[in-house]
CSV table of C-alpha atoms in Angstrom, one decimal:
chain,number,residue,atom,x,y,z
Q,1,UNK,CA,0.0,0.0,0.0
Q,2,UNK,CA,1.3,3.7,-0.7
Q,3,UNK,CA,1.2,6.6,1.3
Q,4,UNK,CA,-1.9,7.8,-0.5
Q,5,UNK,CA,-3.7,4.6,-0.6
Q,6,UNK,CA,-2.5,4.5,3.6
Q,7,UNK,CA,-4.0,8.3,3.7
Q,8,UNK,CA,-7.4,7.5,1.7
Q,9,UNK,CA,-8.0,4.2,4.2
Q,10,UNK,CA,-7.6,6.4,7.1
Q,11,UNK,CA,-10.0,8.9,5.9
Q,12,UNK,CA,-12.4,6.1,5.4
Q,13,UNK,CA,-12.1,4.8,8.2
Q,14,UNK,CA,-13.0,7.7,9.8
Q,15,UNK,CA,-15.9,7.7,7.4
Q,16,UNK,CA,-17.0,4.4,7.9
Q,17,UNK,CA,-16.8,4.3,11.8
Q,18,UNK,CA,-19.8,7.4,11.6
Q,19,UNK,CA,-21.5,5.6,8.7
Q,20,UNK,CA,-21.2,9.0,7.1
Q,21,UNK,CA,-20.6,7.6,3.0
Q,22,UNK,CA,-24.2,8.5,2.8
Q,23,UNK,CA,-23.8,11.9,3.0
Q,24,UNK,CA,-21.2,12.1,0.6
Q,25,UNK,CA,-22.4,12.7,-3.2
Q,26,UNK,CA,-19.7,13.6,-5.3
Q,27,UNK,CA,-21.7,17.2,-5.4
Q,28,UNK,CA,-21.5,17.9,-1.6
Q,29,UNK,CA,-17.9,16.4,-1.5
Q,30,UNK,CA,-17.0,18.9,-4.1
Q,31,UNK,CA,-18.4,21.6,-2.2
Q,32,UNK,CA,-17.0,21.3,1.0
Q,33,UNK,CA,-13.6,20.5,-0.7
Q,34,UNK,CA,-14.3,24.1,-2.2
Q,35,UNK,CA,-15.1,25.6,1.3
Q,36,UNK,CA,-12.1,24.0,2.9
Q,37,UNK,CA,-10.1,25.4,0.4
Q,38,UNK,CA,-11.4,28.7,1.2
Q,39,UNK,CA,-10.4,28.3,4.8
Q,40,UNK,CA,-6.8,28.2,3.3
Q,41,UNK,CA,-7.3,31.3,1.2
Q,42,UNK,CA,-8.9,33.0,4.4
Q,43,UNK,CA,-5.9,33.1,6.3
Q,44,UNK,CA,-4.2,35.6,3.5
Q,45,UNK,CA,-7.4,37.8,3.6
Q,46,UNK,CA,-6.4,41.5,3.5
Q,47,UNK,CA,-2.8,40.7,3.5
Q,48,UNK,CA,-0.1,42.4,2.0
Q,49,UNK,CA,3.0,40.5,0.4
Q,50,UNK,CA,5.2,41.4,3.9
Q,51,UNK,CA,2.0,40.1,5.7
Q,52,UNK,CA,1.4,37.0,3.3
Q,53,UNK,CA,4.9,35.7,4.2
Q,54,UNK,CA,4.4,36.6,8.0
Q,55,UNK,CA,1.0,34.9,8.2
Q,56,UNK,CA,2.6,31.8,6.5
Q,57,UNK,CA,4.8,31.3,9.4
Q,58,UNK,CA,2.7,32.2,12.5
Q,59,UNK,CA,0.1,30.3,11.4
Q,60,UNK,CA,1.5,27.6,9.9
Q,61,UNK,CA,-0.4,25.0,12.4
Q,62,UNK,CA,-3.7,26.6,11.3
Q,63,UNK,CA,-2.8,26.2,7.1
Q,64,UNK,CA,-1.4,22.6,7.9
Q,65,UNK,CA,-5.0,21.7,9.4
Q,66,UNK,CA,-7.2,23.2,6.5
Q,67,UNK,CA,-4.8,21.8,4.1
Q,68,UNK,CA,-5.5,18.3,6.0
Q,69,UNK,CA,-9.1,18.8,5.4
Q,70,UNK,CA,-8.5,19.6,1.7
Q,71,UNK,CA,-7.0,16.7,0.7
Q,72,UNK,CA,-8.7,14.5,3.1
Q,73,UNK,CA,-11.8,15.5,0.5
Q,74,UNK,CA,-9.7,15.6,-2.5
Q,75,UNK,CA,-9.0,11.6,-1.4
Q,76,UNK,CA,-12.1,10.9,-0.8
Q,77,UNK,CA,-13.7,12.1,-4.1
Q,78,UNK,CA,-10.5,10.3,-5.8
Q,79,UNK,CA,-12.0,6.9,-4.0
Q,80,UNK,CA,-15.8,7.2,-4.3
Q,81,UNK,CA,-15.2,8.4,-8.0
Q,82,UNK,CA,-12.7,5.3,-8.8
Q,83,UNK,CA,-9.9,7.8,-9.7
Q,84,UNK,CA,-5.8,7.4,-9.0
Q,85,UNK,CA,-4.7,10.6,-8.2
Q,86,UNK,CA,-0.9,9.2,-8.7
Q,87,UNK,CA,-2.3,8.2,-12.4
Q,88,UNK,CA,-4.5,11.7,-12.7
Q,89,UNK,CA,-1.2,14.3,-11.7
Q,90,UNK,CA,1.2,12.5,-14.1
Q,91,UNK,CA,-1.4,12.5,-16.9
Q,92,UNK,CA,-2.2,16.7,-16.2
Q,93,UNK,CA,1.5,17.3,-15.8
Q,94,UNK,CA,1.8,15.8,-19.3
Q,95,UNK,CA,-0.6,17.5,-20.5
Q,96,UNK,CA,0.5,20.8,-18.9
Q,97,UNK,CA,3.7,20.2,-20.5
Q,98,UNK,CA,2.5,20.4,-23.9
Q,99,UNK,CA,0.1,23.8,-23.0
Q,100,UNK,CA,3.2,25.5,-21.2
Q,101,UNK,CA,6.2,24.4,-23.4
Q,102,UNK,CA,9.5,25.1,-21.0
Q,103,UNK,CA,11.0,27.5,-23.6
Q,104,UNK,CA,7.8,29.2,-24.0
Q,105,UNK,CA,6.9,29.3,-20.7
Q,106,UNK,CA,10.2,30.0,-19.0
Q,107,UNK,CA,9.3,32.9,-16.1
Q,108,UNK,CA,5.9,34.0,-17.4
Q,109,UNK,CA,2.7,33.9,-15.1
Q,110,UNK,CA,0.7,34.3,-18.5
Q,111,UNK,CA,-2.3,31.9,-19.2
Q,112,UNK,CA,-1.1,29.3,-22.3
Q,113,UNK,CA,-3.5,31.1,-24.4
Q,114,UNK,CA,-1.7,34.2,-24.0
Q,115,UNK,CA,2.2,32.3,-24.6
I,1,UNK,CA,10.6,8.0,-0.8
I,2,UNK,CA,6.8,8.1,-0.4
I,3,UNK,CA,4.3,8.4,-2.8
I,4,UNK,CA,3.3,12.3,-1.6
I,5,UNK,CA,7.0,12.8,-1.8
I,6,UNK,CA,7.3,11.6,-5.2
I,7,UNK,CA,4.2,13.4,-6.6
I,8,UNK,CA,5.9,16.5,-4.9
I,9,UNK,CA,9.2,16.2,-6.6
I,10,UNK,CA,6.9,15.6,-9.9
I,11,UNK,CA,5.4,19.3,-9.5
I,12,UNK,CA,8.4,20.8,-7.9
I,13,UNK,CA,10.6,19.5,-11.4
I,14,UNK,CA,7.5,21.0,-13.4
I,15,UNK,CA,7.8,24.4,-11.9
I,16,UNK,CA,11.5,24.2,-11.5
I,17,UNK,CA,12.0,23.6,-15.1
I,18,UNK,CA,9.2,26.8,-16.0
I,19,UNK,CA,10.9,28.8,-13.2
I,20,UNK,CA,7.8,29.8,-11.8
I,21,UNK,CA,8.3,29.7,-7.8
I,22,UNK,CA,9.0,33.4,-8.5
I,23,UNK,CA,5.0,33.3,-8.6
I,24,UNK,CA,4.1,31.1,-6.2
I,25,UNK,CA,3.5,32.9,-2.6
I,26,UNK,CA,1.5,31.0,-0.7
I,27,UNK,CA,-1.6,33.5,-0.8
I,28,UNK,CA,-1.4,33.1,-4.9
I,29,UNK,CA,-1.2,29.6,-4.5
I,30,UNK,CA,-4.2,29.1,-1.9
I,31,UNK,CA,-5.8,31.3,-4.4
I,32,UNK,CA,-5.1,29.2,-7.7
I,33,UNK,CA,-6.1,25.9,-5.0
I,34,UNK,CA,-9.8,28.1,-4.6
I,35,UNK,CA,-10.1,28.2,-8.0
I,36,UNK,CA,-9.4,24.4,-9.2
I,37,UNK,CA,-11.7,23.4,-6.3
I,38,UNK,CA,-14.3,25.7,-8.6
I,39,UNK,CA,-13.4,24.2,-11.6
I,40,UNK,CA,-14.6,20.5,-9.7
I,41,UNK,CA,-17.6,21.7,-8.2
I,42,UNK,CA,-18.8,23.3,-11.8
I,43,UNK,CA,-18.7,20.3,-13.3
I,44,UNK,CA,-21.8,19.2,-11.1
I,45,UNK,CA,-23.5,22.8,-11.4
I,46,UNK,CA,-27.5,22.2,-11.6
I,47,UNK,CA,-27.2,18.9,-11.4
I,48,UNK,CA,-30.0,17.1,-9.3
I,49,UNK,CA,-28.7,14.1,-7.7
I,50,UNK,CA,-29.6,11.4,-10.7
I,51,UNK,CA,-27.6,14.1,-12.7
I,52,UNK,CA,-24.6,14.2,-10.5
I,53,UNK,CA,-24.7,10.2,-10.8
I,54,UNK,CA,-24.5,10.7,-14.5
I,55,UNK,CA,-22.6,13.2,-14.3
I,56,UNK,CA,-19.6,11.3,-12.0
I,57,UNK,CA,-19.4,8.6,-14.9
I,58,UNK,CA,-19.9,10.5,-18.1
I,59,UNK,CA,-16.8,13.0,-17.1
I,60,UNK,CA,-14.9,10.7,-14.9
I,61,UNK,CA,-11.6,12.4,-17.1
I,62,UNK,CA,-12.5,15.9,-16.4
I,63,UNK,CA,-13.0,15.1,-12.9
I,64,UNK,CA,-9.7,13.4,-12.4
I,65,UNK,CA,-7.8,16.4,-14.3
I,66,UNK,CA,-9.3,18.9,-11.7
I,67,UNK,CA,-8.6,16.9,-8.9
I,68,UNK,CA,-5.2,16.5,-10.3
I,69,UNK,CA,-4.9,20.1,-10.0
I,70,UNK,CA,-6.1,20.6,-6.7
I,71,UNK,CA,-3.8,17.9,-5.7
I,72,UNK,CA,-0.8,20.1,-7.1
I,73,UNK,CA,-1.9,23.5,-5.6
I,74,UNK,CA,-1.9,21.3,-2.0
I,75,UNK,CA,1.8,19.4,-3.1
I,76,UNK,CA,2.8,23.0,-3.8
I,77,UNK,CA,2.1,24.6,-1.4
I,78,UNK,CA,2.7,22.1,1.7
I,79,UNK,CA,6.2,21.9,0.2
I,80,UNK,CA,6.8,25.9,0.6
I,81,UNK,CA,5.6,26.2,3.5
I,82,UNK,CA,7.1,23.5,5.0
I,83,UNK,CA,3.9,20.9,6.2
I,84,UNK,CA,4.3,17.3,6.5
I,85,UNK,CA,0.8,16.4,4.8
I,86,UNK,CA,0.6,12.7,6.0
I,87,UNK,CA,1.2,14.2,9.7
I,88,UNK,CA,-1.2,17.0,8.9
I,89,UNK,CA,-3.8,14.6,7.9
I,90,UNK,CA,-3.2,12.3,10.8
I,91,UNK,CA,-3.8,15.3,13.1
I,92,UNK,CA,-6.8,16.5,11.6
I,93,UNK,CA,-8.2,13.0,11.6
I,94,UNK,CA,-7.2,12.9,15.7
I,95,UNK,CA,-8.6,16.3,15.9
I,96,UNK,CA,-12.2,15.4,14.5
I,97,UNK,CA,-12.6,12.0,16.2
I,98,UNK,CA,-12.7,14.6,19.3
I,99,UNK,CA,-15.2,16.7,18.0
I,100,UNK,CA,-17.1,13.9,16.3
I,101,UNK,CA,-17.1,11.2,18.3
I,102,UNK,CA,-18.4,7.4,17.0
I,103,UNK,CA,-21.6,7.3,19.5
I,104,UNK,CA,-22.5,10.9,18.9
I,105,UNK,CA,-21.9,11.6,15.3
I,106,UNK,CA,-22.7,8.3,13.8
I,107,UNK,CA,-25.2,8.8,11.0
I,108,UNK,CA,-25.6,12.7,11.6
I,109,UNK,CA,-24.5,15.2,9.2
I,110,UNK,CA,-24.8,18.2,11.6
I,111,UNK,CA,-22.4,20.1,12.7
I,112,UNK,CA,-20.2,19.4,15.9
I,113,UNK,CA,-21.7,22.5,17.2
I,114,UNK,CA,-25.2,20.8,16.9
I,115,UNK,CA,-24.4,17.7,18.0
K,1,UNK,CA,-29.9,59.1,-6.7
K,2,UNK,CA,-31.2,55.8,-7.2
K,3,UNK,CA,-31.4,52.6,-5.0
K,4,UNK,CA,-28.1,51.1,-6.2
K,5,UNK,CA,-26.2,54.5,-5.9
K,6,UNK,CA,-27.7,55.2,-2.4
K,7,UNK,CA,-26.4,51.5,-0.9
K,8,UNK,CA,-22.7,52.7,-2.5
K,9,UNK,CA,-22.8,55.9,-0.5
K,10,UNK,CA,-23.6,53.7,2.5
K,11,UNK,CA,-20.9,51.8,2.0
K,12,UNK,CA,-18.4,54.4,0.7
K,13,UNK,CA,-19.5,56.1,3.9
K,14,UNK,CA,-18.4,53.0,5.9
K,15,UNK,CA,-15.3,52.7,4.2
K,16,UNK,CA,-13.9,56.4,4.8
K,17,UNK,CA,-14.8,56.6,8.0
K,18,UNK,CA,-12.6,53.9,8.5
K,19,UNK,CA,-9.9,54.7,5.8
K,20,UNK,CA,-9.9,51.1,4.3
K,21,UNK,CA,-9.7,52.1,1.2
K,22,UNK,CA,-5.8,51.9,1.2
K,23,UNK,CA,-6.5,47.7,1.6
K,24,UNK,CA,-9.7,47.6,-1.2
K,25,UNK,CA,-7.5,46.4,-3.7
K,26,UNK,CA,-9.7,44.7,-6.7
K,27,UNK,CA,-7.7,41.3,-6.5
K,28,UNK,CA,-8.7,41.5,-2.6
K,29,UNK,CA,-12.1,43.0,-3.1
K,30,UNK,CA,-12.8,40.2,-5.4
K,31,UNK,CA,-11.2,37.7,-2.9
K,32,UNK,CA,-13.4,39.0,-0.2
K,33,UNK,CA,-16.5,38.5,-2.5
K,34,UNK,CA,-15.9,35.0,-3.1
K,35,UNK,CA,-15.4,34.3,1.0
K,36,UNK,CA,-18.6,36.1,1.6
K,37,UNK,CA,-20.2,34.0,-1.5
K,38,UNK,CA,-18.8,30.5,0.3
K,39,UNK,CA,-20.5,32.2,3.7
K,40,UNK,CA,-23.6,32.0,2.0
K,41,UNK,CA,-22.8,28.7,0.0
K,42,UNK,CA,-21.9,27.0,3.4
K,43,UNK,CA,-25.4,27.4,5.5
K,44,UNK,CA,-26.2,24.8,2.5
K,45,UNK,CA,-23.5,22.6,3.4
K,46,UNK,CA,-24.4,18.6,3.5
K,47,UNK,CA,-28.3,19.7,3.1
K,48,UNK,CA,-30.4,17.6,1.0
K,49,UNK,CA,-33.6,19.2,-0.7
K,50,UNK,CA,-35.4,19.1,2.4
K,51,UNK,CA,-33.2,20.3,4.5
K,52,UNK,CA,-32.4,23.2,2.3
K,53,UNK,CA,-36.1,24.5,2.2
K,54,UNK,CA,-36.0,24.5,6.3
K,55,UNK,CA,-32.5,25.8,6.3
K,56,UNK,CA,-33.8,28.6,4.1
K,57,UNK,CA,-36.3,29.4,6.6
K,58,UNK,CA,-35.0,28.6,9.4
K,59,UNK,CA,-31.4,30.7,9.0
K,60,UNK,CA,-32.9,33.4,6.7
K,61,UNK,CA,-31.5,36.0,9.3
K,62,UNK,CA,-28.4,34.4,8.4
K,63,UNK,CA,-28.5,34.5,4.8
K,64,UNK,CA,-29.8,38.2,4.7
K,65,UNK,CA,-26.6,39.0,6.6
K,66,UNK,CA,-24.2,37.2,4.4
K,67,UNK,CA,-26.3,38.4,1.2
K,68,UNK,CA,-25.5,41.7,2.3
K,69,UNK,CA,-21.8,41.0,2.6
K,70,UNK,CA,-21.9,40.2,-0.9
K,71,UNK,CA,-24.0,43.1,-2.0
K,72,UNK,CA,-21.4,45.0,-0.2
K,73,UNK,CA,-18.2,43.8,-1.6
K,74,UNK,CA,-19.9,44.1,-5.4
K,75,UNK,CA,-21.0,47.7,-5.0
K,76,UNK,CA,-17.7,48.6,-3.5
K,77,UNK,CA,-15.8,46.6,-6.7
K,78,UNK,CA,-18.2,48.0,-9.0
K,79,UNK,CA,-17.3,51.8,-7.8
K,80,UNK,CA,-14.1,51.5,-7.5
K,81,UNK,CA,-13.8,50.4,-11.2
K,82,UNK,CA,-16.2,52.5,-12.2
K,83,UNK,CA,-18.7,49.7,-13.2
K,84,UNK,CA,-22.1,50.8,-14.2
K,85,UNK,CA,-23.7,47.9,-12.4
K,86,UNK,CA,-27.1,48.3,-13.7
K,87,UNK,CA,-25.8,48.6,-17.5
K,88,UNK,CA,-23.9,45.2,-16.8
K,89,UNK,CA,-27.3,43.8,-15.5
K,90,UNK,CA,-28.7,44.6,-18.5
K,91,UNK,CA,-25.8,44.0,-20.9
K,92,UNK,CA,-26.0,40.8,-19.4
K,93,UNK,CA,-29.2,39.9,-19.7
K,94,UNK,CA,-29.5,40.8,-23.6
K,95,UNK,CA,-25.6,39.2,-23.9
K,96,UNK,CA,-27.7,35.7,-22.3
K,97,UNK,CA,-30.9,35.9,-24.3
K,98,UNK,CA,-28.5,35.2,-27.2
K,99,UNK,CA,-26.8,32.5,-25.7
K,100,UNK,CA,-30.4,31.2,-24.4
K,101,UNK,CA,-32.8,31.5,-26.5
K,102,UNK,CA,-36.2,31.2,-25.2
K,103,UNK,CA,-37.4,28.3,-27.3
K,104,UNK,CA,-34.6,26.3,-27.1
K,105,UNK,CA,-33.5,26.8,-23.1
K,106,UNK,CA,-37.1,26.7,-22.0
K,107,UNK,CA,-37.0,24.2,-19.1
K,108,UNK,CA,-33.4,23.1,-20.0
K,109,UNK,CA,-31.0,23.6,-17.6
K,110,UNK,CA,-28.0,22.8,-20.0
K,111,UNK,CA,-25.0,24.8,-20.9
K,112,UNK,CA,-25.6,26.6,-23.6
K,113,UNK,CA,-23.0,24.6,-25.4
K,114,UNK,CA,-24.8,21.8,-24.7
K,115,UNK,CA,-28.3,23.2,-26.0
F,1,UNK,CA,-40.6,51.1,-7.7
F,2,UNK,CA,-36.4,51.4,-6.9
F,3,UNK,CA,-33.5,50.1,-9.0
F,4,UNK,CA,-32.8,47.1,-7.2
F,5,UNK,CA,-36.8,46.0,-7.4
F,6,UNK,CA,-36.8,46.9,-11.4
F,7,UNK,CA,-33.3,44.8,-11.6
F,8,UNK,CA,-35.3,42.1,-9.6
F,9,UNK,CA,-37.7,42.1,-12.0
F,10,UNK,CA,-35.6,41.8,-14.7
F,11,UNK,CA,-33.9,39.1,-13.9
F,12,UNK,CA,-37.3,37.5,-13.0
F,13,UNK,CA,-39.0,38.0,-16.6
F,14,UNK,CA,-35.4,36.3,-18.0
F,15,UNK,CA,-35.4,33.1,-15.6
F,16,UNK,CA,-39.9,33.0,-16.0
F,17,UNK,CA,-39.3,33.4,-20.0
F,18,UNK,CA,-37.1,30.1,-19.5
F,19,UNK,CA,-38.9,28.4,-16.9
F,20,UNK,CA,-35.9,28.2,-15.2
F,21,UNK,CA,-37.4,28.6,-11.5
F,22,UNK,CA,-38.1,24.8,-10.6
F,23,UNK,CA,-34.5,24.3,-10.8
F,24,UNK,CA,-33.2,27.3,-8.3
F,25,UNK,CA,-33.4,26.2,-5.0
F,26,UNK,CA,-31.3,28.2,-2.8
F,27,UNK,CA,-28.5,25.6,-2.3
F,28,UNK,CA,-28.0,25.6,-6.3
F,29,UNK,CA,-28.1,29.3,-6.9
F,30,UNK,CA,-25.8,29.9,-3.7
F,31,UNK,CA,-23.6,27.5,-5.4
F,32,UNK,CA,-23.5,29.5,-8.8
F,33,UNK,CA,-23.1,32.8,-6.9
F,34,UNK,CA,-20.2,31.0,-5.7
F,35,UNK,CA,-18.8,30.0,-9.1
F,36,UNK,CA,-20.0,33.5,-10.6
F,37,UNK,CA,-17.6,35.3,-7.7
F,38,UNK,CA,-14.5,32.9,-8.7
F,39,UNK,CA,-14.9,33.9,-12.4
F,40,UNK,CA,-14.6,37.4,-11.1
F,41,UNK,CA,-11.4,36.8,-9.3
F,42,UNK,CA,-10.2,34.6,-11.9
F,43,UNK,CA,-9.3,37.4,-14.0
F,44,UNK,CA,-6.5,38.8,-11.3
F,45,UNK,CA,-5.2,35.3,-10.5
F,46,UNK,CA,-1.1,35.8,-10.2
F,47,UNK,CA,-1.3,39.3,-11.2
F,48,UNK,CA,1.0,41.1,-8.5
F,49,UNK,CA,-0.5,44.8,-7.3
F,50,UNK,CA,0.9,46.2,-11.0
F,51,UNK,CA,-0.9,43.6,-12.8
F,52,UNK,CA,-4.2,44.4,-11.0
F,53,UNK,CA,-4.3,47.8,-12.0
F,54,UNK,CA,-3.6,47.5,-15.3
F,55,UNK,CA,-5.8,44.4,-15.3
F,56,UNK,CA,-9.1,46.2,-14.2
F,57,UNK,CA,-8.1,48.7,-16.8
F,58,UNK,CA,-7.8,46.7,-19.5
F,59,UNK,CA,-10.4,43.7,-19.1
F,60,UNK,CA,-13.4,46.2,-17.1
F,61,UNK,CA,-15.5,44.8,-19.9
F,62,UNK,CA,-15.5,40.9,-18.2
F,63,UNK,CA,-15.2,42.4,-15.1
F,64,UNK,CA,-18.6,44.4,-15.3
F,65,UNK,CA,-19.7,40.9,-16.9
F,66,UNK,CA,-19.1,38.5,-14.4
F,67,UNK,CA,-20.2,41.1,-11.7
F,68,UNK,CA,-23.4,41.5,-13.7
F,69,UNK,CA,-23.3,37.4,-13.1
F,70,UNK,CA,-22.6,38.0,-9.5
F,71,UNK,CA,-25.6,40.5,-8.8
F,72,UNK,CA,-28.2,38.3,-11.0
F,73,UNK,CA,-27.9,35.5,-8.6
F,74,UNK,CA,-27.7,37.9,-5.3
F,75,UNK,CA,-30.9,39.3,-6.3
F,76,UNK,CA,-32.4,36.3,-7.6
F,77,UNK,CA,-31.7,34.0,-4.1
F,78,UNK,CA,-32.7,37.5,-2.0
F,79,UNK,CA,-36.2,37.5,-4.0
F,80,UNK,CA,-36.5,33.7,-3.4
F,81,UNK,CA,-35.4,33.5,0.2
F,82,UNK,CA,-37.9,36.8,0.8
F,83,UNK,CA,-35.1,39.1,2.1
F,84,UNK,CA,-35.0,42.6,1.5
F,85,UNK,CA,-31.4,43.4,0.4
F,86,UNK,CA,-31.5,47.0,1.7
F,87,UNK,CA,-32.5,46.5,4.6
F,88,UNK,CA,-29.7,43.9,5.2
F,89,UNK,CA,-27.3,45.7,3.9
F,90,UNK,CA,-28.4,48.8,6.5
F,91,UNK,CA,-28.7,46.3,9.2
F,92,UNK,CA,-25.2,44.9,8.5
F,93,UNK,CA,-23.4,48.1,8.3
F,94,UNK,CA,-25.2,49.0,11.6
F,95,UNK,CA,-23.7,45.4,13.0
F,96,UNK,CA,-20.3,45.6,11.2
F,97,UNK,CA,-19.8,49.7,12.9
F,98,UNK,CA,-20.2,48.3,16.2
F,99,UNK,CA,-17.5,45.3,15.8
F,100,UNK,CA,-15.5,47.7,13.5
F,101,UNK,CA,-15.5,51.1,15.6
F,102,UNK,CA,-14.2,53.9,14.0
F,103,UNK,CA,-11.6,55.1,16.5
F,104,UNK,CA,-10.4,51.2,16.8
F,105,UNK,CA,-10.8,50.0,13.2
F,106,UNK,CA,-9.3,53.4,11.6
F,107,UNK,CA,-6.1,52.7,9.2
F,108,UNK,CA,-6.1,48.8,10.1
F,109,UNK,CA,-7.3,45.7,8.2
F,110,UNK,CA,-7.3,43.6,11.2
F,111,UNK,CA,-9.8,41.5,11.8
F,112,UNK,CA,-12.3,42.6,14.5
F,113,UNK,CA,-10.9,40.0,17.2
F,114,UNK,CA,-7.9,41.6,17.0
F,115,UNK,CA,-8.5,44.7,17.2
């Protein structure tokens, strides 16, 4: 077993001791994936970049919990939707690589249509 | 090295080779997470819950290319700011089993708050 | 002065007195907008179709006030950039009847791409 | 009757002309609210404060259209829910000026517990 298929089998675990798999549709998994992500972004509200880099150090316990939370949903959609995330990241990265070509791309934040 | 460690040195090569860590502070990249969390939840927009059924089979590739994406952002931006995910995750899963304990939380979807 | 002018002054109002507008930023306006947005999004969280219609009563104190964060943030946006926010309504709205054409969207809650 | 009960209405005769209603219930509309306010922030992802300026310069066209977006769905879920968005916009400045005092909150984007 992995480290991600370790991770997903705790998570549902956790699911399955509160007999809670009935609550999770991939449409409300999605959206409390998207709030949890939020929580991340939260902690930058309002900040500056001297703030952004202070925040990410005094409360790096707080962005280590909501970022447990978003991939504890990102795993289990992955599961409940029969999807390897190893498989799905090195399939975008290739498919990244061809939109963002490395001498095209080379330090630009642009969007590939704009390259 | 684990599987989250190698899907992290996967990404980190990616932006290495596009030098884009310039880019990358963290409130950019909670930002850019916000946004590919969007880009999973659309894909279930309207849908009624026979339709996000469908919906989870028809576009099973779509939906494992934004997950893929989410998964980056949280590789990302774990490795800058220095969080262990698998320890994170382990934490938040101690963490909720506190505030959602087995006897009271089984087969509720409130809140702990409400519990 | 019209309705939508009056609510700016309000807020304008709120904003000097307080001399924000140093922070109000669009990329953090807009941030701010889509937290509020997930404040609303969230008293939805895990409801099913029943739950939802009692939610909607039974929170609609709740939902006014996060409504009105939203209003808020878009009216501030919208002056700053010196949107003419019932124009866009309306731009919209004609922009949409081409996209949607009555006879074929009628009851059809597909993407127009998909119509 | 004002501008935001004439925009209501608006918006109304385009959703009635479409028959649209039976598939806005609150939870659906607060989720494209949601997705409406990302599109909006969208257009400033990993522009630094330059790139935001000259960003809402050069693309105030989308912005004004995705705010347009933003506002359609505020009004419609305030006209289904029953709420009176001026009034909870008034009530919520009233709320928000006694967390945020002017002599405390003046020159600081803090949030209110730390003030």
């Amino acid at each position: 077993m992995n480290e991600l298929e370790r991770l997903t089998a705790d998570v549902l675990h956790f699911r399955d001791e509160r007999d809670w798999k009935q609550f999770h549709n991939p449409k409300d998994v999605a959206l409390s994936l998207l709030l949890e992500a939020g929580e991340v972004l939260e902690i930058f509200q309002w900040k500056d970049a001297a703030g952004v880099a202070e925040t990410a150090q005094a409360r790096k316990d707080d962005l280590a919990d909501e970022l447990a939370d978003v991939l504890c949903y990102t795993l289990l959609m992955a599961h409940d939707l029969g999807i390897d995330l190893s498989a799905a990241l090195a399939a975008k990265l290739r498919k990244n690589a061809l939109k963002y070509p490395v001498d095209k791309a080379r330090g630009s934040s642009s969007k590939y249509t704009g390259l």
